[in-house]
Amino acid sequence: MNPIKFFQYQISRWKELPTKDNWRENYLIRAGAVVGLVGLLIIVGFQLVYDLTPLDQLSSQAAQARLSGDNKTALQLYKIVSARASKIDFTSNYELGNILFEMGKYTAAEHYYLRASDNSGAPITVYYQLSDLYLKHLPKKQQGFISLMKKRVVSQPTNDGFVVVLASFYEQIGDKPQAITWYEQALKLDPSNGAVAASIQALKASL
């Protein structure tokens, strides 16, 4: 039955009921319970569909929604992928961070960026996103980010990318001596990095 016709039928039934003995009120309560149950069954049905859909298919649907500008659907699908993945899924968590950042929900964005960074294969881009987040929107958590980057440097001492992120962060918060120290460490790891060499020279000249 068409939903509109169904509700029109229910209203007509309600009008025909006598007003005494709370018949109309009881009828509305029963009708409301039925509508609520139907709504719940629809929600459960959709959830079952998502639970049975392969993760790669859900990820593809989420990416398509994101490309089309449907961030609401992308957010829903990426959350399902993130929750269902047997190990930390970088893409779903990173995209959740991006969507929430664009929505101005910075603390929630931080949560998913940090989850993405816990993926062992996470690219350096997620750390630049975190850096931008702490610089512009969560300044009270800047020391926590510095601690995180130092831990990453210790865990992967030959990864100059982590060192550059840390040096750049120090530079942007105005701590030039620390920025120089970390840029110099990065240059030792990659002496061919002309951008790092130029940053060191510029910072020393500005002291």
Short mmCIF file of N, CA, C and O in Angstrom, two decimals, residues 6-131:
data_model
loop_
_atom_site.label_atom_id
_atom_site.label_comp_id
_atom_site.label_asym_id
_atom_site.label_seq_id
_atom_site.Cartn_x
_atom_site.Cartn_y
_atom_site.Cartn_z
N PHE A 6 -1.94 4.91 3.16
CA PHE A 6 -2.04 4.17 4.43
C PHE A 6 -2.35 5.12 5.58
O PHE A 6 -3.24 4.86 6.39
N PHE A 7 -1.63 6.25 5.67
CA PHE A 7 -1.86 7.19 6.75
C PHE A 7 -3.20 7.89 6.60
O PHE A 7 -3.87 8.18 7.59
N GLN A 8 -3.62 8.15 5.37
CA GLN A 8 -4.95 8.74 5.16
C GLN A 8 -6.03 7.79 5.65
O GLN A 8 -7.02 8.22 6.26
N TYR A 9 -5.83 6.49 5.40
CA TYR A 9 -6.78 5.48 5.86
C TYR A 9 -6.82 5.44 7.39
O TYR A 9 -7.91 5.38 7.99
N GLN A 10 -5.64 5.53 8.03
CA GLN A 10 -5.59 5.50 9.49
C GLN A 10 -6.30 6.71 10.09
O GLN A 10 -7.01 6.59 11.11
N ILE A 11 -6.10 7.88 9.47
CA ILE A 11 -6.75 9.09 9.98
C ILE A 11 -8.26 8.97 9.84
O ILE A 11 -9.02 9.36 10.76
N SER A 12 -8.73 8.43 8.71
CA SER A 12 -10.18 8.28 8.52
C SER A 12 -10.76 7.31 9.54
O SER A 12 -11.86 7.52 10.06
N ARG A 13 -9.98 6.26 9.84
CA ARG A 13 -10.43 5.30 10.87
C ARG A 13 -10.53 5.98 12.22
O ARG A 13 -11.47 5.77 12.99
N TRP A 14 -9.53 6.83 12.51
CA TRP A 14 -9.48 7.51 13.80
C TRP A 14 -10.68 8.45 13.95
O TRP A 14 -11.28 8.52 15.01
N LYS A 15 -11.07 9.14 12.89
CA LYS A 15 -12.20 10.08 12.94
C LYS A 15 -13.52 9.36 13.18
O LYS A 15 -14.47 9.94 13.71
N GLU A 16 -13.59 8.09 12.75
CA GLU A 16 -14.83 7.34 12.89
C GLU A 16 -15.03 6.80 14.30
O GLU A 16 -16.14 6.40 14.68
N LEU A 17 -13.93 6.79 15.08
CA LEU A 17 -14.03 6.23 16.43
C LEU A 17 -14.77 7.17 17.37
O LEU A 17 -14.64 8.40 17.25
N PRO A 18 -15.51 6.62 18.33
CA PRO A 18 -16.17 7.48 19.33
C PRO A 18 -15.14 8.09 20.26
O PRO A 18 -14.06 7.54 20.45
N THR A 19 -15.46 9.24 20.80
CA THR A 19 -14.51 9.95 21.66
C THR A 19 -14.51 9.42 23.09
O THR A 19 -13.57 9.65 23.83
N LYS A 20 -15.56 8.70 23.47
CA LYS A 20 -15.63 8.24 24.86
C LYS A 20 -14.67 7.08 25.09
O LYS A 20 -14.24 6.39 24.16
N ASP A 21 -14.36 6.86 26.39
CA ASP A 21 -13.52 5.74 26.84
C ASP A 21 -12.13 5.76 26.20
O ASP A 21 -11.47 4.72 26.06
N ASN A 22 -11.65 6.94 25.80
CA ASN A 22 -10.29 7.08 25.26
C ASN A 22 -10.01 6.19 24.05
O ASN A 22 -8.88 5.76 23.83
N TRP A 23 -11.02 5.87 23.27
CA TRP A 23 -10.82 5.00 22.10
C TRP A 23 -9.85 5.62 21.10
O TRP A 23 -8.98 4.96 20.56
N ARG A 24 -10.04 6.93 20.86
CA ARG A 24 -9.17 7.58 19.88
C ARG A 24 -7.71 7.59 20.35
O ARG A 24 -6.78 7.33 19.58
N GLU A 25 -7.52 7.89 21.65
CA GLU A 25 -6.17 7.94 22.18
C GLU A 25 -5.50 6.57 22.11
O GLU A 25 -4.33 6.44 21.70
N ASN A 26 -6.22 5.53 22.47
CA ASN A 26 -5.67 4.18 22.43
C ASN A 26 -5.34 3.76 20.99
O ASN A 26 -4.34 3.08 20.73
N TYR A 27 -6.20 4.17 20.08
CA TYR A 27 -5.97 3.84 18.67
C TYR A 27 -4.67 4.50 18.17
O TYR A 27 -3.87 3.89 17.47
N LEU A 28 -4.49 5.78 18.55
CA LEU A 28 -3.29 6.49 18.15
C LEU A 28 -2.03 5.84 18.73
O LEU A 28 -1.00 5.76 18.07
N ILE A 29 -2.12 5.39 19.98
CA ILE A 29 -0.97 4.73 20.61
C ILE A 29 -0.60 3.46 19.86
O ILE A 29 0.57 3.20 19.56
N ARG A 30 -1.63 2.65 19.51
CA ARG A 30 -1.36 1.40 18.79
C ARG A 30 -0.80 1.68 17.40
O ARG A 30 0.13 1.03 16.94
N ALA A 31 -1.38 2.70 16.73
CA ALA A 31 -0.91 3.04 15.38
C ALA A 31 0.53 3.55 15.43
O ALA A 31 1.36 3.21 14.58
N GLY A 32 0.84 4.36 16.46
CA GLY A 32 2.21 4.87 16.61
C GLY A 32 3.20 3.75 16.85
O GLY A 32 4.32 3.76 16.34
N ALA A 33 2.79 2.75 17.64
CA ALA A 33 3.67 1.60 17.91
C ALA A 33 3.96 0.83 16.63
O ALA A 33 5.09 0.39 16.39
N VAL A 34 2.93 0.68 15.81
CA VAL A 34 3.11 -0.05 14.53
C VAL A 34 4.08 0.71 13.63
O VAL A 34 4.98 0.12 13.04
N VAL A 35 3.87 2.03 13.52
CA VAL A 35 4.75 2.84 12.68
C VAL A 35 6.19 2.78 13.18
O VAL A 35 7.14 2.64 12.41
N GLY A 36 6.37 2.84 14.50
CA GLY A 36 7.71 2.75 15.08
C GLY A 36 8.37 1.42 14.79
O GLY A 36 9.56 1.35 14.48
N LEU A 37 7.59 0.35 14.88
CA LEU A 37 8.13 -0.98 14.61
C LEU A 37 8.54 -1.12 13.15
O LEU A 37 9.60 -1.67 12.84
N VAL A 38 7.70 -0.59 12.26
CA VAL A 38 8.04 -0.64 10.82
C VAL A 38 9.33 0.14 10.56
O VAL A 38 10.21 -0.32 9.82
N GLY A 39 9.47 1.31 11.18
CA GLY A 39 10.69 2.10 11.00
C GLY A 39 11.92 1.37 11.50
O GLY A 39 12.97 1.38 10.86
N LEU A 40 11.78 0.70 12.65
CA LEU A 40 12.89 -0.06 13.20
C LEU A 40 13.29 -1.20 12.27
O LEU A 40 14.48 -1.46 12.06
N LEU A 41 12.29 -1.90 11.72
CA LEU A 41 12.57 -3.00 10.81
C LEU A 41 13.30 -2.51 9.55
O LEU A 41 14.19 -3.18 9.03
N ILE A 42 12.94 -1.32 9.07
CA ILE A 42 13.61 -0.75 7.90
C ILE A 42 15.07 -0.47 8.22
O ILE A 42 15.98 -0.79 7.44
N ILE A 43 15.33 0.13 9.39
CA ILE A 43 16.70 0.44 9.80
C ILE A 43 17.52 -0.83 9.93
O ILE A 43 18.66 -0.92 9.44
N VAL A 44 16.96 -1.85 10.59
CA VAL A 44 17.66 -3.13 10.75
C VAL A 44 17.94 -3.76 9.39
O VAL A 44 19.01 -4.32 9.15
N GLY A 45 16.97 -3.65 8.49
CA GLY A 45 17.15 -4.20 7.16
C GLY A 45 18.31 -3.57 6.43
O GLY A 45 19.14 -4.26 5.82
N PHE A 46 18.39 -2.23 6.49
CA PHE A 46 19.50 -1.53 5.85
C PHE A 46 20.83 -1.94 6.48
O PHE A 46 21.83 -2.13 5.78
N GLN A 47 20.85 -2.09 7.81
CA GLN A 47 22.08 -2.47 8.49
C GLN A 47 22.53 -3.86 8.07
O GLN A 47 23.73 -4.11 7.87
N LEU A 48 21.57 -4.78 7.92
CA LEU A 48 21.91 -6.13 7.48
C LEU A 48 22.51 -6.12 6.08
O LEU A 48 23.45 -6.86 5.77
N VAL A 49 21.96 -5.27 5.21
CA VAL A 49 22.50 -5.16 3.85
C VAL A 49 23.96 -4.71 3.90
O VAL A 49 24.82 -5.27 3.23
N TYR A 50 24.25 -3.70 4.73
CA TYR A 50 25.62 -3.21 4.85
C TYR A 50 26.54 -4.27 5.47
O TYR A 50 27.70 -4.41 5.07
N ASP A 51 26.02 -5.02 6.44
CA ASP A 51 26.83 -6.04 7.10
C ASP A 51 27.20 -7.18 6.15
O ASP A 51 28.23 -7.83 6.33
N LEU A 52 26.36 -7.43 5.15
CA LEU A 52 26.61 -8.53 4.22
C LEU A 52 27.37 -8.08 2.97
O LEU A 52 27.84 -8.90 2.20
N THR A 53 27.49 -6.77 2.77
CA THR A 53 28.19 -6.24 1.60
C THR A 53 29.70 -6.31 1.83
O THR A 53 30.18 -5.89 2.88
N PRO A 54 30.47 -6.84 0.86
CA PRO A 54 31.94 -6.90 1.01
C PRO A 54 32.54 -5.51 1.26
O PRO A 54 32.05 -4.51 0.73
N LEU A 55 33.60 -5.47 2.05
CA LEU A 55 34.20 -4.18 2.42
C LEU A 55 34.72 -3.41 1.21
O LEU A 55 34.60 -2.18 1.17
N ASP A 56 35.31 -4.12 0.25
CA ASP A 56 35.84 -3.40 -0.91
C ASP A 56 34.72 -2.73 -1.71
O ASP A 56 34.89 -1.65 -2.27
N GLN A 57 33.55 -3.36 -1.71
CA GLN A 57 32.40 -2.77 -2.40
C GLN A 57 31.90 -1.54 -1.65
O GLN A 57 31.55 -0.52 -2.26
N LEU A 58 31.84 -1.64 -0.32
CA LEU A 58 31.43 -0.49 0.49
C LEU A 58 32.41 0.67 0.33
O LEU A 58 32.00 1.83 0.23
N SER A 59 33.71 0.34 0.29
CA SER A 59 34.73 1.38 0.12
C SER A 59 34.56 2.07 -1.23
O SER A 59 34.69 3.30 -1.33
N SER A 60 34.27 1.28 -2.26
CA SER A 60 34.06 1.84 -3.60
C SER A 60 32.84 2.76 -3.62
O SER A 60 32.87 3.85 -4.20
N GLN A 61 31.76 2.33 -2.97
CA GLN A 61 30.55 3.14 -2.90
C GLN A 61 30.81 4.44 -2.13
O GLN A 61 30.31 5.51 -2.51
N ALA A 62 31.60 4.33 -1.06
CA ALA A 62 31.92 5.52 -0.26
C ALA A 62 32.74 6.51 -1.09
O ALA A 62 32.50 7.71 -1.05
N ALA A 63 33.71 5.99 -1.85
CA ALA A 63 34.55 6.85 -2.68
C ALA A 63 33.72 7.55 -3.75
O ALA A 63 33.92 8.74 -4.04
N GLN A 64 32.78 6.82 -4.35
CA GLN A 64 31.91 7.41 -5.36
C GLN A 64 31.03 8.51 -4.76
O GLN A 64 30.82 9.56 -5.37
N ALA A 65 30.51 8.24 -3.56
CA ALA A 65 29.69 9.24 -2.88
C ALA A 65 30.51 10.49 -2.58
O ALA A 65 30.03 11.62 -2.74
N ARG A 66 31.74 10.28 -2.17
CA ARG A 66 32.63 11.41 -1.86
C ARG A 66 32.90 12.24 -3.11
O ARG A 66 32.85 13.48 -3.07
N LEU A 67 33.15 11.57 -4.21
CA LEU A 67 33.43 12.28 -5.46
C LEU A 67 32.22 13.07 -5.96
O LEU A 67 32.37 14.14 -6.56
N SER A 68 31.04 12.54 -5.68
CA SER A 68 29.82 13.22 -6.14
C SER A 68 29.37 14.32 -5.18
O SER A 68 28.38 15.00 -5.43
N GLY A 69 30.09 14.47 -4.06
CA GLY A 69 29.75 15.50 -3.09
C GLY A 69 28.74 15.08 -2.04
O GLY A 69 28.30 15.89 -1.23
N ASP A 70 28.39 13.78 -2.04
CA ASP A 70 27.44 13.26 -1.05
C ASP A 70 28.21 12.82 0.19
O ASP A 70 28.41 11.63 0.44
N ASN A 71 28.64 13.80 0.98
CA ASN A 71 29.47 13.49 2.15
C ASN A 71 28.71 12.75 3.24
O ASN A 71 29.31 12.01 4.03
N LYS A 72 27.40 12.94 3.31
CA LYS A 72 26.60 12.25 4.32
C LYS A 72 26.66 10.74 4.10
O LYS A 72 26.88 9.97 5.05
N THR A 73 26.47 10.31 2.85
CA THR A 73 26.54 8.88 2.54
C THR A 73 27.96 8.36 2.69
O THR A 73 28.19 7.28 3.23
N ALA A 74 28.92 9.14 2.22
CA ALA A 74 30.33 8.74 2.33
C ALA A 74 30.71 8.55 3.80
O ALA A 74 31.39 7.57 4.15
N LEU A 75 30.27 9.45 4.64
CA LEU A 75 30.57 9.37 6.08
C LEU A 75 30.00 8.08 6.66
O LEU A 75 30.68 7.36 7.41
N GLN A 76 28.75 7.78 6.33
CA GLN A 76 28.09 6.58 6.84
C GLN A 76 28.83 5.31 6.39
O GLN A 76 29.09 4.42 7.19
N LEU A 77 29.17 5.26 5.10
CA LEU A 77 29.81 4.06 4.56
C LEU A 77 31.23 3.89 5.08
O LEU A 77 31.64 2.77 5.44
N TYR A 78 31.99 4.97 5.15
CA TYR A 78 33.36 4.87 5.65
C TYR A 78 33.38 4.46 7.13
O TYR A 78 34.29 3.74 7.57
N LYS A 79 32.39 4.89 7.90
CA LYS A 79 32.32 4.48 9.31
C LYS A 79 32.09 2.97 9.41
O LYS A 79 32.66 2.30 10.29
N ILE A 80 31.26 2.44 8.53
CA ILE A 80 31.01 0.99 8.53
C ILE A 80 32.28 0.24 8.16
O ILE A 80 32.65 -0.75 8.81
N VAL A 81 32.98 0.72 7.15
CA VAL A 81 34.23 0.07 6.73
C VAL A 81 35.25 0.12 7.86
O VAL A 81 35.91 -0.88 8.16
N SER A 82 35.38 1.27 8.49
CA SER A 82 36.34 1.44 9.59
C SER A 82 36.03 0.49 10.73
O SER A 82 36.94 -0.12 11.31
N ALA A 83 34.75 0.34 11.06
CA ALA A 83 34.35 -0.51 12.18
C ALA A 83 34.49 -2.00 11.85
O ALA A 83 34.84 -2.80 12.73
N ARG A 84 34.24 -2.36 10.59
CA ARG A 84 34.24 -3.78 10.23
C ARG A 84 35.61 -4.32 9.86
O ARG A 84 35.84 -5.54 9.89
N ALA A 85 36.55 -3.46 9.49
CA ALA A 85 37.86 -3.92 9.04
C ALA A 85 38.57 -4.69 10.14
O ALA A 85 38.55 -4.30 11.31
N SER A 86 39.20 -5.80 9.77
CA SER A 86 39.88 -6.65 10.75
C SER A 86 41.13 -5.98 11.31
O SER A 86 41.57 -6.27 12.41
N LYS A 87 41.74 -5.09 10.54
CA LYS A 87 42.85 -4.27 11.00
C LYS A 87 42.57 -2.82 10.63
O LYS A 87 41.62 -2.54 9.88
N ILE A 88 43.37 -1.90 11.16
CA ILE A 88 43.10 -0.49 10.91
C ILE A 88 43.18 -0.21 9.42
O ILE A 88 44.20 -0.44 8.77
N ASP A 89 42.07 0.29 8.87
CA ASP A 89 42.00 0.61 7.45
C ASP A 89 42.36 2.09 7.27
O ASP A 89 41.66 2.97 7.78
N PHE A 90 43.45 2.34 6.56
CA PHE A 90 43.92 3.73 6.42
C PHE A 90 42.91 4.59 5.68
O PHE A 90 42.53 5.66 6.15
N THR A 91 42.47 4.13 4.50
CA THR A 91 41.65 4.99 3.64
C THR A 91 40.37 5.45 4.30
O THR A 91 40.02 6.64 4.28
N SER A 92 39.63 4.50 4.92
CA SER A 92 38.35 4.88 5.52
C SER A 92 38.56 5.88 6.66
O SER A 92 37.83 6.87 6.77
N ASN A 93 39.56 5.65 7.50
CA ASN A 93 39.79 6.55 8.63
C ASN A 93 40.32 7.91 8.16
O ASN A 93 39.92 8.96 8.69
N TYR A 94 41.17 7.90 7.15
CA TYR A 94 41.71 9.16 6.62
C TYR A 94 40.60 9.98 5.98
O TYR A 94 40.50 11.20 6.20
N GLU A 95 39.74 9.34 5.20
CA GLU A 95 38.64 10.06 4.57
C GLU A 95 37.62 10.54 5.59
O GLU A 95 37.03 11.62 5.44
N LEU A 96 37.39 9.76 6.63
CA LEU A 96 36.51 10.22 7.71
C LEU A 96 37.08 11.48 8.35
O LEU A 96 36.35 12.44 8.63
N GLY A 97 38.40 11.48 8.55
CA GLY A 97 39.05 12.67 9.09
C GLY A 97 38.87 13.87 8.17
O GLY A 97 38.55 14.97 8.63
N ASN A 98 39.04 13.65 6.86
CA ASN A 98 38.89 14.75 5.90
C ASN A 98 37.47 15.31 5.88
O ASN A 98 37.26 16.52 5.87
N ILE A 99 36.49 14.40 5.86
CA ILE A 99 35.09 14.84 5.80
C ILE A 99 34.72 15.63 7.06
O ILE A 99 34.11 16.71 6.98
N LEU A 100 35.09 15.10 8.20
CA LEU A 100 34.75 15.76 9.46
C LEU A 100 35.50 17.09 9.60
O LEU A 100 34.96 18.05 10.16
N PHE A 101 36.72 17.14 9.09
CA PHE A 101 37.48 18.40 9.09
C PHE A 101 36.73 19.45 8.27
O PHE A 101 36.58 20.60 8.70
N GLU A 102 36.26 19.05 7.09
CA GLU A 102 35.51 19.98 6.23
C GLU A 102 34.20 20.42 6.88
O GLU A 102 33.72 21.53 6.61
N MET A 103 33.64 19.56 7.73
CA MET A 103 32.40 19.90 8.42
C MET A 103 32.63 20.75 9.66
O MET A 103 31.68 21.18 10.31
N GLY A 104 33.89 20.98 9.99
CA GLY A 104 34.22 21.77 11.17
C GLY A 104 34.17 20.99 12.47
O GLY A 104 34.23 21.59 13.55
N LYS A 105 34.11 19.67 12.38
CA LYS A 105 34.09 18.82 13.58
C LYS A 105 35.52 18.34 13.85
O LYS A 105 35.90 17.21 13.54
N TYR A 106 36.32 19.23 14.42
CA TYR A 106 37.76 19.03 14.48
C TYR A 106 38.20 17.93 15.44
O TYR A 106 39.15 17.20 15.16
N THR A 107 37.54 17.82 16.58
CA THR A 107 37.92 16.77 17.53
C THR A 107 37.62 15.38 16.95
O THR A 107 38.41 14.45 17.10
N ALA A 108 36.48 15.26 16.27
CA ALA A 108 36.14 13.99 15.62
C ALA A 108 37.12 13.70 14.49
O ALA A 108 37.54 12.56 14.28
N ALA A 109 37.49 14.73 13.74
CA ALA A 109 38.47 14.57 12.66
C ALA A 109 39.80 14.08 13.22
O ALA A 109 40.44 13.19 12.65
N GLU A 110 40.21 14.66 14.34
CA GLU A 110 41.46 14.24 14.99
C GLU A 110 41.43 12.75 15.30
O GLU A 110 42.41 12.03 15.08
N HIS A 111 40.32 12.28 15.83
CA HIS A 111 40.18 10.86 16.21
C HIS A 111 40.48 9.95 15.02
O HIS A 111 41.25 8.99 15.13
N TYR A 112 39.89 10.27 13.88
CA TYR A 112 40.07 9.40 12.71
C TYR A 112 41.43 9.59 12.05
O TYR A 112 42.01 8.63 11.54
N TYR A 113 41.98 10.79 12.07
CA TYR A 113 43.33 10.98 11.55
C TYR A 113 44.33 10.17 12.38
O TYR A 113 45.26 9.56 11.83
N LEU A 114 44.15 10.18 13.69
CA LEU A 114 45.06 9.42 14.55
C LEU A 114 44.92 7.93 14.32
O LEU A 114 45.91 7.18 14.32
N ARG A 115 43.69 7.47 14.10
CA ARG A 115 43.48 6.06 13.77
C ARG A 115 44.17 5.72 12.45
O ARG A 115 44.81 4.67 12.32
N ALA A 116 44.05 6.60 11.48
CA ALA A 116 44.71 6.37 10.19
C ALA A 116 46.22 6.30 10.35
O ALA A 116 46.89 5.48 9.71
N SER A 117 46.76 7.15 11.22
CA SER A 117 48.21 7.18 11.42
C SER A 117 48.72 5.92 12.12
O SER A 117 49.91 5.60 12.04
N ASP A 118 47.83 5.21 12.79
CA ASP A 118 48.23 3.96 13.46
C ASP A 118 48.39 2.80 12.49
O ASP A 118 48.88 1.73 12.86
N ASN A 119 47.94 3.01 11.25
CA ASN A 119 48.17 2.00 10.21
C ASN A 119 49.66 2.00 9.88
O ASN A 119 50.24 3.05 9.61
N SER A 120 50.27 0.84 9.89
CA SER A 120 51.72 0.75 9.71
C SER A 120 52.19 1.31 8.36
O SER A 120 53.34 1.73 8.22
N GLY A 121 51.31 1.32 7.37
CA GLY A 121 51.69 1.82 6.06
C GLY A 121 51.18 3.21 5.77
O GLY A 121 51.16 3.64 4.61
N ALA A 122 50.79 3.94 6.80
CA ALA A 122 50.21 5.27 6.61
C ALA A 122 51.22 6.22 5.95
O ALA A 122 52.35 6.34 6.42
N PRO A 123 50.82 6.90 4.88
CA PRO A 123 51.72 7.86 4.23
C PRO A 123 51.88 9.11 5.08
O PRO A 123 51.09 9.38 5.99
N ILE A 124 52.89 9.89 4.74
CA ILE A 124 53.22 11.08 5.53
C ILE A 124 52.13 12.14 5.47
O ILE A 124 52.03 13.01 6.35
N THR A 125 51.24 12.07 4.45
CA THR A 125 50.20 13.09 4.29
C THR A 125 49.30 13.21 5.52
O THR A 125 48.84 14.31 5.85
N VAL A 126 49.04 12.10 6.21
CA VAL A 126 48.15 12.16 7.36
C VAL A 126 48.76 13.00 8.48
O VAL A 126 48.05 13.69 9.23
N TYR A 127 50.10 13.00 8.57
CA TYR A 127 50.75 13.79 9.61
C TYR A 127 50.72 15.28 9.27
O TYR A 127 50.64 16.13 10.16
N TYR A 128 50.76 15.60 7.99
CA TYR A 128 50.60 17.01 7.60
C TYR A 128 49.17 17.48 7.87
O TYR A 128 48.95 18.65 8.23
N GLN A 129 48.20 16.59 7.69
CA GLN A 129 46.81 16.94 8.01
C GLN A 129 46.66 17.19 9.51
O GLN A 129 45.98 18.13 9.93
N LEU A 130 47.28 16.33 10.31
CA LEU A 130 47.24 16.51 11.76
C LEU A 130 47.93 17.81 12.16
O LEU A 130 47.44 18.56 13.01
N SER A 131 49.08 18.08 11.54
CA SER A 131 49.81 19.32 11.81
C SER A 131 48.93 20.54 11.55
O SER A 131 48.83 21.45 12.38
#
